[in-house]
PDB file of C-alpha atoms and ligand atoms in Angstrom:
ATOM      1  CA  UNK A1090     -33.129  -0.802 -49.057  1.00 81.00           C
ATOM      2  CA  UNK A1091     -34.887   1.419 -46.516  1.00 86.00           C
ATOM      3  CA  UNK A1092     -37.114   4.171 -47.800  1.00 92.00           C
ATOM      4  CA  UNK A1093     -36.416   7.689 -46.587  1.00 93.00           C
ATOM      5  CA  UNK A1094     -39.180   7.575 -43.974  1.00 94.00           C
ATOM      6  CA  UNK A1095     -38.107   4.116 -42.785  1.00 94.00           C
ATOM      7  CA  UNK A1096     -34.541   5.367 -42.384  1.00 95.00           C
ATOM      8  CA  UNK A1097     -35.785   8.347 -40.389  1.00 95.00           C
ATOM      9  CA  UNK A1098     -37.905   6.108 -38.151  1.00 95.00           C
ATOM     10  CA  UNK A1099     -34.931   3.768 -37.684  1.00 95.00           C
ATOM     11  CA  UNK A1100     -32.746   6.694 -36.672  1.00 96.00           C
ATOM     12  CA  UNK A1101     -35.300   8.273 -34.325  1.00 96.00           C
ATOM     13  CA  UNK A1102     -36.285   5.029 -32.599  1.00 96.00           C
ATOM     14  CA  UNK A1103     -32.674   3.790 -32.336  1.00 96.00           C
ATOM     15  CA  UNK A1104     -31.411   7.056 -30.927  1.00 97.00           C
ATOM     16  CA  UNK A1105     -34.348   7.338 -28.539  1.00 97.00           C
ATOM     17  CA  UNK A1106     -33.965   3.778 -27.301  1.00 97.00           C
ATOM     18  CA  UNK A1107     -30.275   4.070 -26.609  1.00 97.00           C
ATOM     19  CA  UNK A1108     -30.673   7.474 -24.985  1.00 97.00           C
ATOM     20  CA  UNK A1109     -33.134   5.898 -22.573  1.00 97.00           C
ATOM     21  CA  UNK A1110     -30.751   3.000 -21.836  1.00 97.00           C
ATOM     22  CA  UNK A1111     -27.864   5.424 -21.338  1.00 97.00           C
ATOM     23  CA  UNK A1112     -29.866   7.598 -18.935  1.00 97.00           C
ATOM     24  CA  UNK A1113     -31.077   4.520 -17.078  1.00 97.00           C
ATOM     25  CA  UNK A1114     -27.519   3.254 -16.563  1.00 96.00           C
ATOM     26  CA  UNK A1115     -26.354   6.711 -15.496  1.00 96.00           C
ATOM     27  CA  UNK A1116     -29.094   6.951 -12.873  1.00 96.00           C
ATOM     28  CA  UNK A1117     -28.292   3.426 -11.712  1.00 95.00           C
ATOM     29  CA  UNK A1118     -24.583   4.281 -11.323  1.00 93.00           C
ATOM     30  CA  UNK A1119     -25.360   7.481  -9.438  1.00 94.00           C
ATOM     31  CA  UNK A1120     -27.648   5.526  -7.115  1.00 94.00           C
ATOM     32  CA  UNK A1121     -24.872   3.028  -6.358  1.00 93.00           C
ATOM     33  CA  UNK A1122     -22.185   5.602  -5.591  1.00 92.00           C
ATOM     34  CA  UNK A1123     -23.001   6.193  -1.897  1.00 92.00           C
ATOM     35  CA  UNK A1124     -22.972   2.434  -1.350  1.00 92.00           C
ATOM     36  CA  UNK A1125     -19.815   1.721  -3.368  1.00 92.00           C
ATOM     37  CA  UNK A1126     -17.847   4.554  -1.792  1.00 92.00           C
ATOM     38  CA  UNK A1127     -19.061   3.682   1.726  1.00 92.00           C
ATOM     39  CA  UNK A1128     -20.146   7.285   2.061  1.00 91.00           C
ATOM     40  CA  UNK A1129     -21.019   6.806   5.714  1.00 92.00           C
ATOM     41  CA  UNK A1130     -17.281   6.437   6.478  1.00 92.00           C
ATOM     42  CA  UNK A1131     -16.409   9.754   4.888  1.00 93.00           C
ATOM     43  CA  UNK A1132     -15.628  11.575   8.114  1.00 95.00           C
ATOM     44  CA  UNK A1133     -14.419  15.156   8.447  1.00 96.00           C
ATOM     45  CA  UNK A1134     -10.926  13.753   8.912  1.00 96.00           C
ATOM     46  CA  UNK A1135     -11.112  11.815   5.635  1.00 97.00           C
ATOM     47  CA  UNK A1136     -12.271  14.945   3.821  1.00 97.00           C
ATOM     48  CA  UNK A1137      -9.410  16.954   5.327  1.00 97.00           C
ATOM     49  CA  UNK A1138      -6.968  14.294   4.137  1.00 97.00           C
ATOM     50  CA  UNK A1139      -8.433  14.463   0.648  1.00 97.00           C
ATOM     51  CA  UNK A1140      -7.997  18.264   0.614  1.00 97.00           C
ATOM     52  CA  UNK A1141      -4.355  17.896   1.682  1.00 97.00           C
ATOM     53  CA  UNK A1142      -3.850  15.295  -1.027  1.00 97.00           C
ATOM     54  CA  UNK A1143      -5.101  17.852  -3.586  1.00 96.00           C
ATOM     55  CA  UNK A1144      -3.374  20.838  -2.028  1.00 96.00           C
ATOM     56  CA  UNK A1145       0.059  19.196  -2.151  1.00 95.00           C
ATOM     57  CA  UNK A1146      -0.580  17.784  -5.610  1.00 95.00           C
ATOM     58  CA  UNK A1147       0.302  14.212  -4.758  1.00 96.00           C
ATOM     59  CA  UNK A1148      -1.236  13.308  -8.103  1.00 95.00           C
ATOM     60  CA  UNK A1149       1.672  15.068  -9.756  1.00 94.00           C
ATOM     61  CA  UNK A1150       3.573  11.831  -9.168  1.00 94.00           C
ATOM     62  CA  UNK A1151       1.027   9.259  -7.964  1.00 95.00           C
ATOM     63  CA  UNK A1152      -2.183   7.823  -9.366  1.00 95.00           C
ATOM     64  CA  UNK A1153      -5.211   7.269  -7.173  1.00 95.00           C
ATOM     65  CA  UNK A1154      -8.258   5.413  -8.518  1.00 94.00           C
ATOM     66  CA  UNK A1155      -6.174   5.223 -11.672  1.00 91.00           C
ATOM     67  CA  UNK A1156      -5.953   9.008 -12.141  1.00 93.00           C
ATOM     68  CA  UNK A1157      -2.790  11.032 -11.944  1.00 94.00           C
ATOM     69  CA  UNK A1158       0.831  10.611 -12.970  1.00 93.00           C
ATOM     70  CA  UNK A1159       2.661   7.347 -13.388  1.00 90.00           C
ATOM     71  CA  UNK A1160       5.925   8.333 -11.740  1.00 89.00           C
ATOM     72  CA  UNK A1161       5.154   6.835  -8.333  1.00 89.00           C
ATOM     73  CA  UNK A1162       3.068   3.915  -7.020  1.00 88.00           C
ATOM     74  CA  UNK A1163      -0.742   3.688  -7.290  1.00 92.00           C
ATOM     75  CA  UNK A1164      -2.117   4.776  -3.937  1.00 95.00           C
ATOM     76  CA  UNK A1165      -5.716   3.474  -3.935  1.00 93.00           C
ATOM     77  CA  UNK A1166      -4.824   0.389  -1.905  1.00 89.00           C
ATOM     78  CA  UNK A1167      -1.757   1.748  -0.142  1.00 90.00           C
ATOM     79  CA  UNK A1168      -3.441   1.423   3.255  1.00 88.00           C
ATOM     80  CA  UNK A1169      -4.071  -2.292   2.719  1.00 81.00           C
ATOM     81  CA  UNK A1170      -0.585  -2.772   1.307  1.00 78.00           C
ATOM     82  CA  UNK A1171       1.463  -0.816   3.812  1.00 79.00           C
ATOM     83  CA  UNK A1172      -0.619  -0.011   6.842  1.00 77.00           C
ATOM     84  CA  UNK A1173      -0.891   3.215   8.829  1.00 81.00           C
ATOM     85  CA  UNK A1174       2.586   3.193  10.378  1.00 78.00           C
ATOM     86  CA  UNK A1175       4.443   2.942   7.097  1.00 80.00           C
ATOM     87  CA  UNK A1176       2.334   5.667   5.438  1.00 89.00           C
ATOM     88  CA  UNK A1177       2.830   7.930   8.418  1.00 88.00           C
ATOM     89  CA  UNK A1178       6.599   7.430   8.215  1.00 83.00           C
ATOM     90  CA  UNK A1179       6.575   8.052   4.467  1.00 87.00           C
ATOM     91  CA  UNK A1180       4.788  11.357   5.056  1.00 92.00           C
ATOM     92  CA  UNK A1181       7.226  12.391   7.771  1.00 88.00           C
ATOM     93  CA  UNK A1182      10.449  11.628   5.965  1.00 83.00           C
ATOM     94  CA  UNK A1183      10.631   9.394   2.887  1.00 83.00           C
ATOM     95  CA  UNK A1184      14.384   9.747   2.823  1.00 78.00           C
ATOM     96  CA  UNK A1185      14.712   8.215   6.298  1.00 71.00           C
ATOM     97  CA  UNK A1186      12.747   5.192   5.157  1.00 70.00           C
ATOM     98  CA  UNK A1187      14.654   4.749   1.938  1.00 68.00           C
ATOM     99  CA  UNK A1188      18.027   6.442   2.255  1.00 63.00           C
ATOM    100  CA  UNK A1189      19.410   7.826  -0.954  1.00 65.00           C
ATOM    101  CA  UNK A1190      16.740   6.061  -2.978  1.00 64.00           C
ATOM    102  CA  UNK A1191      13.518   7.914  -2.923  1.00 62.00           C
ATOM    103  CA  UNK A1192      12.423  10.805  -4.992  1.00 80.00           C
ATOM    104  CA  UNK A1193       9.444  11.683  -2.882  1.00 86.00           C
ATOM    105  CA  UNK A1194       9.694  15.136  -1.304  1.00 88.00           C
ATOM    106  CA  UNK A1195       9.588  15.657   2.433  1.00 89.00           C
ATOM    107  CA  UNK A1196       6.507  17.629   3.428  1.00 91.00           C
ATOM    108  CA  UNK A1197       5.981  19.807   6.506  1.00 92.00           C
ATOM    109  CA  UNK A1198       2.888  17.911   7.697  1.00 95.00           C
ATOM    110  CA  UNK A1199       1.759  18.144  11.312  1.00 95.00           C
ATOM    111  CA  UNK A1200       0.786  14.994  13.194  1.00 94.00           C
ATOM    112  CA  UNK A1201      -2.918  15.803  12.721  1.00 96.00           C
ATOM    113  CA  UNK A1202      -2.439  16.337   9.004  1.00 97.00           C
ATOM    114  CA  UNK A1203      -0.659  13.010   8.645  1.00 96.00           C
ATOM    115  CA  UNK A1204      -3.473  11.326  10.553  1.00 96.00           C
ATOM    116  CA  UNK A1205      -6.040  12.852   8.193  1.00 97.00           C
ATOM    117  CA  UNK A1206      -4.131  11.599   5.175  1.00 97.00           C
ATOM    118  CA  UNK A1207      -3.881   8.114   6.647  1.00 95.00           C
ATOM    119  CA  UNK A1208      -7.653   8.258   7.303  1.00 97.00           C
ATOM    120  CA  UNK A1209      -8.181   9.315   3.692  1.00 97.00           C
ATOM    121  CA  UNK A1210      -6.102   6.376   2.431  1.00 96.00           C
ATOM    122  CA  UNK A1211      -7.965   3.982   4.716  1.00 94.00           C
ATOM    123  CA  UNK A1212     -11.306   5.241   3.407  1.00 96.00           C
ATOM    124  CA  UNK A1213     -10.350   5.146  -0.269  1.00 95.00           C
ATOM    125  CA  UNK A1214      -8.797   1.704   0.177  1.00 93.00           C
ATOM    126  CA  UNK A1215     -12.220   0.432   1.205  1.00 92.00           C
ATOM    127  CA  UNK A1216     -14.106   1.932  -1.726  1.00 93.00           C
ATOM    128  CA  UNK A1217     -15.584  -0.832  -3.854  1.00 91.00           C
ATOM    129  CA  UNK A1218     -13.664  -0.305  -7.082  1.00 89.00           C
ATOM    130  CA  UNK A1219     -14.875  -3.495  -8.747  1.00 86.00           C
ATOM    131  CA  UNK A1220     -11.481  -5.101  -8.273  1.00 84.00           C
ATOM    132  CA  UNK A1221      -9.260  -2.176  -9.283  1.00 85.00           C
ATOM    133  CA  UNK A1222      -6.269  -2.253  -9.041  1.00 83.00           C
ATOM    134  CA  UNK A1223      -6.072  -5.921  -9.779  1.00 74.00           C
ATOM    135  CA  UNK A1224      -3.445  -7.026  -7.292  1.00 62.00           C
ATOM    136  CA  UNK A1225      -1.972  -4.497  -4.953  1.00 49.00           C
ATOM    137  CA  UNK A1226       0.994  -3.522  -7.130  1.00 46.00           C
ATOM    138  CA  UNK A1227       3.969  -3.816  -4.841  1.00 46.00           C
ATOM    139  CA  UNK A1228       6.165  -1.931  -7.246  1.00 41.00           C
ATOM    140  CA  UNK A1229       8.842  -3.609  -9.310  1.00 37.00           C
ATOM    141  CA  UNK A1230      11.555  -3.111  -6.748  1.00 37.00           C
ATOM    142  CA  UNK A1231       9.553  -5.055  -4.187  1.00 40.00           C
ATOM    143  CA  UNK A1232       9.219  -8.243  -6.207  1.00 37.00           C
ATOM    144  CA  UNK A1233      12.659  -9.392  -7.145  1.00 35.00           C
ATOM    145  CA  UNK A1234      12.185 -13.050  -7.738  1.00 37.00           C
ATOM    146  CA  UNK A1235       8.685 -14.240  -7.006  1.00 39.00           C
ATOM    147  CA  UNK A1236       9.119 -17.853  -6.002  1.00 46.00           C
ATOM    148  CA  UNK A1237       6.503 -20.339  -7.013  1.00 43.00           C
ATOM    149  CA  UNK A1238       6.309 -23.325  -4.743  1.00 42.00           C
ATOM    150  CA  UNK A1239       5.662 -26.496  -6.693  1.00 46.00           C
ATOM    151  CA  UNK A1240       5.250 -28.833  -3.776  1.00 47.00           C
ATOM    152  CA  UNK A1241       4.360 -28.566  -0.147  1.00 49.00           C
ATOM    153  CA  UNK A1242       7.809 -29.911   0.745  1.00 45.00           C
ATOM    154  CA  UNK A1243       9.476 -27.195  -1.267  1.00 44.00           C
ATOM    155  CA  UNK A1244       7.397 -24.568   0.452  1.00 44.00           C
ATOM    156  CA  UNK A1245       8.440 -25.982   3.807  1.00 44.00           C
ATOM    157  CA  UNK A1246      12.103 -25.739   2.930  1.00 42.00           C
ATOM    158  CA  UNK A1247      11.783 -22.206   1.660  1.00 42.00           C
ATOM    159  CA  UNK A1248       9.390 -21.060   4.320  1.00 44.00           C
ATOM    160  CA  UNK A1249      10.081 -23.104   7.416  1.00 43.00           C
ATOM    161  CA  UNK A1250       8.303 -20.431   9.388  1.00 40.00           C
ATOM    162  CA  UNK A1251       5.014 -21.446   7.889  1.00 45.00           C
ATOM    163  CA  UNK A1252       4.011 -23.147  11.121  1.00 56.00           C
ATOM    164  CA  UNK A1253       4.451 -19.832  12.893  1.00 68.00           C
ATOM    165  CA  UNK A1254       2.139 -17.397  11.282  1.00 75.00           C
ATOM    166  CA  UNK A1255       3.933 -14.541   9.591  1.00 82.00           C
ATOM    167  CA  UNK A1256       2.942 -11.402  11.483  1.00 86.00           C
ATOM    168  CA  UNK A1257       0.934  -9.042   9.329  1.00 83.00           C
ATOM    169  CA  UNK A1258       3.248  -6.204  10.269  1.00 86.00           C
ATOM    170  CA  UNK A1259       6.064  -7.957   8.454  1.00 89.00           C
ATOM    171  CA  UNK A1260       4.402  -7.368   5.091  1.00 84.00           C
ATOM    172  CA  UNK A1261       3.514  -3.784   5.784  1.00 81.00           C
ATOM    173  CA  UNK A1262       6.684  -2.666   7.533  1.00 83.00           C
ATOM    174  CA  UNK A1263       9.568  -4.978   6.655  1.00 88.00           C
ATOM    175  CA  UNK A1264       8.899  -6.411   3.195  1.00 85.00           C
ATOM    176  CA  UNK A1265       9.592  -3.045   1.578  1.00 80.00           C
ATOM    177  CA  UNK A1266      13.267  -3.462   2.486  1.00 82.00           C
ATOM    178  CA  UNK A1267      13.769  -7.178   3.184  1.00 87.00           C
ATOM    179  CA  UNK A1268      13.068 -10.248   1.089  1.00 86.00           C
ATOM    180  CA  UNK A1269      11.952 -13.625   2.412  1.00 87.00           C
ATOM    181  CA  UNK A1270      11.884 -16.592   0.052  1.00 83.00           C
ATOM    182  CA  UNK A1271      12.888 -14.338  -2.804  1.00 81.00           C
ATOM    183  CA  UNK A1272      10.025 -11.904  -2.353  1.00 82.00           C
ATOM    184  CA  UNK A1273      10.527  -8.393  -1.057  1.00 78.00           C
ATOM    185  CA  UNK A1274      12.818  -5.388  -1.230  1.00 76.00           C
ATOM    186  CA  UNK A1275      16.569  -5.334  -1.501  1.00 76.00           C
ATOM    187  CA  UNK A1276      17.467  -2.342   0.646  1.00 78.00           C
ATOM    188  CA  UNK A1277      18.269  -4.587   3.597  1.00 84.00           C
ATOM    189  CA  UNK A1278      19.591  -8.157   3.504  1.00 89.00           C
ATOM    190  CA  UNK A1279      17.266 -11.074   2.762  1.00 91.00           C
ATOM    191  CA  UNK A1280      16.093 -12.510   6.054  1.00 92.00           C
ATOM    192  CA  UNK A1281      15.926 -16.202   5.159  1.00 88.00           C
ATOM    193  CA  UNK A1282      18.062 -18.108   7.637  1.00 85.00           C
ATOM    194  CA  UNK A1283      18.165 -15.274  10.187  1.00 88.00           C
ATOM    195  CA  UNK A1284      17.493 -17.855  12.905  1.00 85.00           C
ATOM    196  CA  UNK A1285      20.857 -19.468  12.167  1.00 86.00           C
ATOM    197  CA  UNK A1286      22.887 -16.327  12.705  1.00 89.00           C
ATOM    198  CA  UNK A1287      20.867 -14.327  15.236  1.00 90.00           C
ATOM    199  CA  UNK A1288      19.318 -15.319  18.527  1.00 88.00           C
ATOM    200  CA  UNK A1289      16.004 -13.967  19.836  1.00 89.00           C
ATOM    201  CA  UNK A1290      17.696 -11.664  22.342  1.00 90.00           C
ATOM    202  CA  UNK A1291      19.755  -9.990  19.611  1.00 92.00           C
ATOM    203  CA  UNK A1292      16.735  -9.739  17.325  1.00 93.00           C
ATOM    204  CA  UNK A1293      14.695  -8.090  20.034  1.00 92.00           C
ATOM    205  CA  UNK A1294      17.402  -5.517  20.730  1.00 92.00           C
ATOM    206  CA  UNK A1295      17.970  -4.915  17.033  1.00 94.00           C
ATOM    207  CA  UNK A1296      14.313  -4.328  16.278  1.00 93.00           C
ATOM    208  CA  UNK A1297      13.897  -2.104  19.320  1.00 91.00           C
ATOM    209  CA  UNK A1298      16.692   0.214  18.241  1.00 90.00           C
ATOM    210  CA  UNK A1299      19.047  -0.690  15.385  1.00 90.00           C
ATOM    211  CA  UNK A1300      21.151   2.446  15.963  1.00 86.00           C
ATOM    212  CA  UNK A1301      22.053   1.305  19.446  1.00 89.00           C
ATOM    213  CA  UNK A1302      23.572  -1.932  18.139  1.00 89.00           C
ATOM    214  CA  UNK A1303      25.104  -0.555  14.996  1.00 88.00           C
ATOM    215  CA  UNK A1304      25.463   3.236  15.004  1.00 87.00           C
ATOM    216  CA  UNK A1305      25.005   4.680  11.541  1.00 81.00           C
ATOM    217  CA  UNK A1306      23.028   1.741  10.172  1.00 82.00           C
ATOM    218  CA  UNK A1307      20.411   2.590   7.587  1.00 78.00           C
ATOM    219  CA  UNK A1308      17.766   0.353   9.125  1.00 83.00           C
ATOM    220  CA  UNK A1309      15.326   2.768  10.748  1.00 81.00           C
ATOM    221  CA  UNK A1310      13.915   2.458  14.225  1.00 81.00           C
ATOM    222  CA  UNK A1311      10.339   1.439  13.457  1.00 82.00           C
ATOM    223  CA  UNK A1312       7.427   2.192  15.739  1.00 76.00           C
ATOM    224  CA  UNK A1313       5.730  -1.031  16.837  1.00 82.00           C
ATOM    225  CA  UNK A1314       3.742  -2.383  19.734  1.00 84.00           C
ATOM    226  CA  UNK A1315       5.087  -5.010  22.172  1.00 87.00           C
ATOM    227  CA  UNK A1316       2.803  -7.564  20.564  1.00 87.00           C
ATOM    228  CA  UNK A1317       4.215  -6.828  17.132  1.00 89.00           C
ATOM    229  CA  UNK A1318       7.744  -7.020  18.460  1.00 91.00           C
ATOM    230  CA  UNK A1319       7.114 -10.381  20.116  1.00 89.00           C
ATOM    231  CA  UNK A1320       5.480 -11.778  17.000  1.00 89.00           C
ATOM    232  CA  UNK A1321       8.351 -10.608  14.789  1.00 91.00           C
ATOM    233  CA  UNK A1322      11.038 -12.031  17.064  1.00 90.00           C
ATOM    234  CA  UNK A1323       9.188 -15.328  17.190  1.00 87.00           C
ATOM    235  CA  UNK A1324       8.793 -15.379  13.410  1.00 89.00           C
ATOM    236  CA  UNK A1325      12.433 -14.453  12.695  1.00 89.00           C
ATOM    237  CA  UNK A1326      13.674 -16.981  15.229  1.00 85.00           C
ATOM    238  CA  UNK A1327      12.402 -19.868  13.119  1.00 81.00           C
ATOM    239  CA  UNK A1328      13.169 -18.377   9.741  1.00 80.00           C
TER     240      UNK A1328
HETATM  241  C1  HEC B 476       7.887  14.198  -6.799  1.00 68.17           C
HETATM  242  C2  HEC B 476       7.082  13.020  -6.859  1.00 68.17           C
HETATM  243  C3  HEC B 476       6.210  12.675  -5.654  1.00 68.17           C
HETATM  244  C4  HEC B 476       5.253  13.444  -5.047  1.00 68.17           C
HETATM  245  C5  HEC B 476       4.830  14.864  -5.391  1.00 68.17           C
HETATM  246  C6  HEC B 476       4.671  12.613  -4.017  1.00 68.17           C
HETATM  247  N1  HEC B 476       5.250  11.390  -3.985  1.00 68.17           N
HETATM  248 FE1  HEC B 476       4.727   9.811  -2.814  1.00 68.17          FE
HETATM  249  N2  HEC B 476       6.162   8.696  -3.645  1.00 68.17           N
HETATM  250  C7  HEC B 476       6.997   9.087  -4.678  1.00 68.17           C
HETATM  251  C8  HEC B 476       7.846   7.983  -5.071  1.00 68.17           C
HETATM  252  C9  HEC B 476       8.893   7.984  -6.173  1.00 68.17           C
HETATM  253  C10 HEC B 476       7.474   6.912  -4.230  1.00 68.17           C
HETATM  254  C11 HEC B 476       7.982   5.499  -4.285  1.00 68.17           C
HETATM  255  C12 HEC B 476       9.108   5.222  -3.505  1.00 68.17           C
HETATM  256  C13 HEC B 476       9.592   3.955  -4.073  1.00 68.17           C
HETATM  257  O1  HEC B 476       8.925   2.940  -3.849  1.00 68.17           O
HETATM  258  O2  HEC B 476      10.625   3.992  -4.741  1.00 68.17           O
HETATM  259  C14 HEC B 476       6.439   7.381  -3.356  1.00 68.17           C
HETATM  260  C15 HEC B 476       5.821   6.598  -2.392  1.00 68.17           C
HETATM  261  C16 HEC B 476       4.738   6.998  -1.624  1.00 68.17           C
HETATM  262  C17 HEC B 476       4.056   6.173  -0.668  1.00 68.17           C
HETATM  263  C18 HEC B 476       4.384   4.726  -0.351  1.00 68.17           C
HETATM  264  C19 HEC B 476       3.794   3.878  -1.432  1.00 68.17           C
HETATM  265  C20 HEC B 476       4.134   2.433  -1.292  1.00 68.17           C
HETATM  266  O3  HEC B 476       3.437   1.625  -1.887  1.00 68.17           O
HETATM  267  O4  HEC B 476       5.115   2.117  -0.620  1.00 68.17           O
HETATM  268  C21 HEC B 476       3.051   6.928  -0.133  1.00 68.17           C
HETATM  269  C22 HEC B 476       2.042   6.518   0.912  1.00 68.17           C
HETATM  270  C23 HEC B 476       3.121   8.227  -0.753  1.00 68.17           C
HETATM  271  N3  HEC B 476       4.162   8.225  -1.650  1.00 68.17           N
HETATM  272  C24 HEC B 476       2.260   9.268  -0.473  1.00 68.17           C
HETATM  273  C25 HEC B 476       2.357  10.526  -1.047  1.00 68.17           C
HETATM  274  C26 HEC B 476       1.497  11.625  -0.698  1.00 68.17           C
HETATM  275  C27 HEC B 476       0.370  11.568   0.303  1.00 68.17           C
HETATM  276  C28 HEC B 476       1.903  12.695  -1.446  1.00 68.17           C
HETATM  277  C29 HEC B 476       1.361  14.099  -1.408  1.00 68.17           C
HETATM  278  C30 HEC B 476       1.421  14.750  -0.132  1.00 68.17           C
HETATM  279  C31 HEC B 476       3.001  12.255  -2.279  1.00 68.17           C
HETATM  280  N4  HEC B 476       3.239  10.935  -1.997  1.00 68.17           N
HETATM  281  C32 HEC B 476       3.657  13.054  -3.182  1.00 68.17           C
HETATM  282  C33 HEC B 476       7.025  10.314  -5.291  1.00 68.17           C
HETATM  283  C34 HEC B 476       6.204  11.384  -4.983  1.00 68.17           C
HETATM  284  C1  HEC B 477      13.963   1.182   5.259  1.00 68.17           C
HETATM  285  C2  HEC B 477      14.445  -0.134   5.064  1.00 68.17           C
HETATM  286  C3  HEC B 477      14.253  -1.156   6.169  1.00 68.17           C
HETATM  287  C4  HEC B 477      13.084  -1.505   6.808  1.00 68.17           C
HETATM  288  C5  HEC B 477      11.712  -0.888   6.619  1.00 68.17           C
HETATM  289  C6  HEC B 477      13.409  -2.597   7.679  1.00 68.17           C
HETATM  290  N1  HEC B 477      14.740  -2.893   7.595  1.00 68.17           N
HETATM  291 FE1  HEC B 477      15.718  -4.394   8.597  1.00 68.17          FE
HETATM  292  N2  HEC B 477      17.469  -3.778   7.778  1.00 68.17           N
HETATM  293  C7  HEC B 477      17.617  -2.765   6.844  1.00 68.17           C
HETATM  294  C8  HEC B 477      19.018  -2.631   6.508  1.00 68.17           C
HETATM  295  C9  HEC B 477      19.603  -1.616   5.525  1.00 68.17           C
HETATM  296  C10 HEC B 477      19.710  -3.598   7.274  1.00 68.17           C
HETATM  297  C11 HEC B 477      21.211  -3.844   7.309  1.00 68.17           C
HETATM  298  C12 HEC B 477      21.707  -2.983   8.407  1.00 68.17           C
HETATM  299  C13 HEC B 477      23.183  -2.963   8.578  1.00 68.17           C
HETATM  300  O1  HEC B 477      23.801  -4.025   8.523  1.00 68.17           O
HETATM  301  O2  HEC B 477      23.666  -1.854   8.808  1.00 68.17           O
HETATM  302  C14 HEC B 477      18.703  -4.313   8.057  1.00 68.17           C
HETATM  303  C15 HEC B 477      18.976  -5.355   8.943  1.00 68.17           C
HETATM  304  C16 HEC B 477      18.013  -6.148   9.551  1.00 68.17           C
HETATM  305  C17 HEC B 477      18.272  -7.327  10.332  1.00 68.17           C
HETATM  306  C18 HEC B 477      19.624  -7.891  10.640  1.00 68.17           C
HETATM  307  C19 HEC B 477      20.029  -8.888   9.620  1.00 68.17           C
HETATM  308  C20 HEC B 477      21.295  -9.506  10.050  1.00 68.17           C
HETATM  309  O3  HEC B 477      21.273 -10.690  10.370  1.00 68.17           O
HETATM  310  O4  HEC B 477      22.302  -8.781  10.074  1.00 68.17           O
HETATM  311  C21 HEC B 477      17.076  -7.821  10.748  1.00 68.17           C
HETATM  312  C22 HEC B 477      16.825  -9.049  11.578  1.00 68.17           C
HETATM  313  C23 HEC B 477      16.072  -6.936  10.236  1.00 68.17           C
HETATM  314  N3  HEC B 477      16.662  -5.922   9.507  1.00 68.17           N
HETATM  315  C24 HEC B 477      14.716  -7.098  10.445  1.00 68.17           C
HETATM  316  C25 HEC B 477      13.752  -6.182  10.061  1.00 68.17           C
HETATM  317  C26 HEC B 477      12.364  -6.299  10.399  1.00 68.17           C
HETATM  318  C27 HEC B 477      11.747  -7.436  11.187  1.00 68.17           C
HETATM  319  C28 HEC B 477      11.745  -5.215   9.858  1.00 68.17           C
HETATM  320  C29 HEC B 477      10.278  -4.817   9.983  1.00 68.17           C
HETATM  321  C30 HEC B 477       9.832  -4.539  11.312  1.00 68.17           C
HETATM  322  C31 HEC B 477      12.750  -4.419   9.168  1.00 68.17           C
HETATM  323  N4  HEC B 477      13.950  -5.058   9.328  1.00 68.17           N
HETATM  324  C32 HEC B 477      12.481  -3.253   8.464  1.00 68.17           C
HETATM  325  C33 HEC B 477      16.607  -1.993   6.294  1.00 68.17           C
HETATM  326  C34 HEC B 477      15.284  -2.029   6.691  1.00 68.17           C
END
């Protein structure tokens, strides 16, 4: 049993010690913040994007750095997951990207405002969040049947295009609507075996302007560079 004075000493020393540790850790965290957030990249444009994000209450539906509402996807890594073009299109007209599906409102953003928001997402995507969120969550609708390849041979059958590198733009721009090897969205048809039914010339024309080939189609005309177009046609032509 502790005497009364021993108990008091125990309390005072314990409390004091842990207060010091707590303050030390707080100071240490505060010192790391500029480094972790890559403060030097926080340009005026990024700050403007952040203000727009608050002004339009995007957190009413989305979380960012884990904070906000759980109705819509986590946005911390959206830049890495989707890229600038997709985000820009989402901010112009979500309905055009996902006809009849999406519940994200259309906002009256100007081009500059959209650019600021994309800059904000790029900046926040590069903040060192100690691994949060774990894997970029693609959203349930984007992973329909994740295929696990057991053998190299199996992977070759399912992904014959593995010798031709999959263009990065495919994951950011196309995967939201199309699946390959069981992974991706279901708004458009799965693209496995496209090479058997479509030739490169058709693919090129289709990707340049789907409306021209099939008026009324729901596949949007997507902005992409000549390099991206070439890479996609090459990739699809062996798929
Ligand atoms: C009323 C709810 C709502 C609000 C408010 C909202 N969004 Fe969304 N947003 C959604 C939904 C739902 C989706 C997901 C579409 C889907 O995948 O089904 C989405 C998707 C997105 C995506 C694409 C995410 C991805 O991984 O594909 C971006 C980027 C985005 N929103 C940005 C914003 C920004 C910026 C704002 C504020 C200006 C905002 N959203 C406000 C509902 C909302
Ligand atoms: C917003 C959803 C959406 C996005 C994003 C999208 N597609 Fe599509 N895509 C569709 C839909 C829907 C169809 C079916 C169109 C139809 O038949 O009217 C389609 C059809 C196609 C076809 C024709 C398939 C066939 O053989 O008939 C190809 C090839 C294709 N998409 C490639 C792509 C590529 C490559 C990308 C990325 C650059 C892409 N798509 C992005 C929705 C999308």
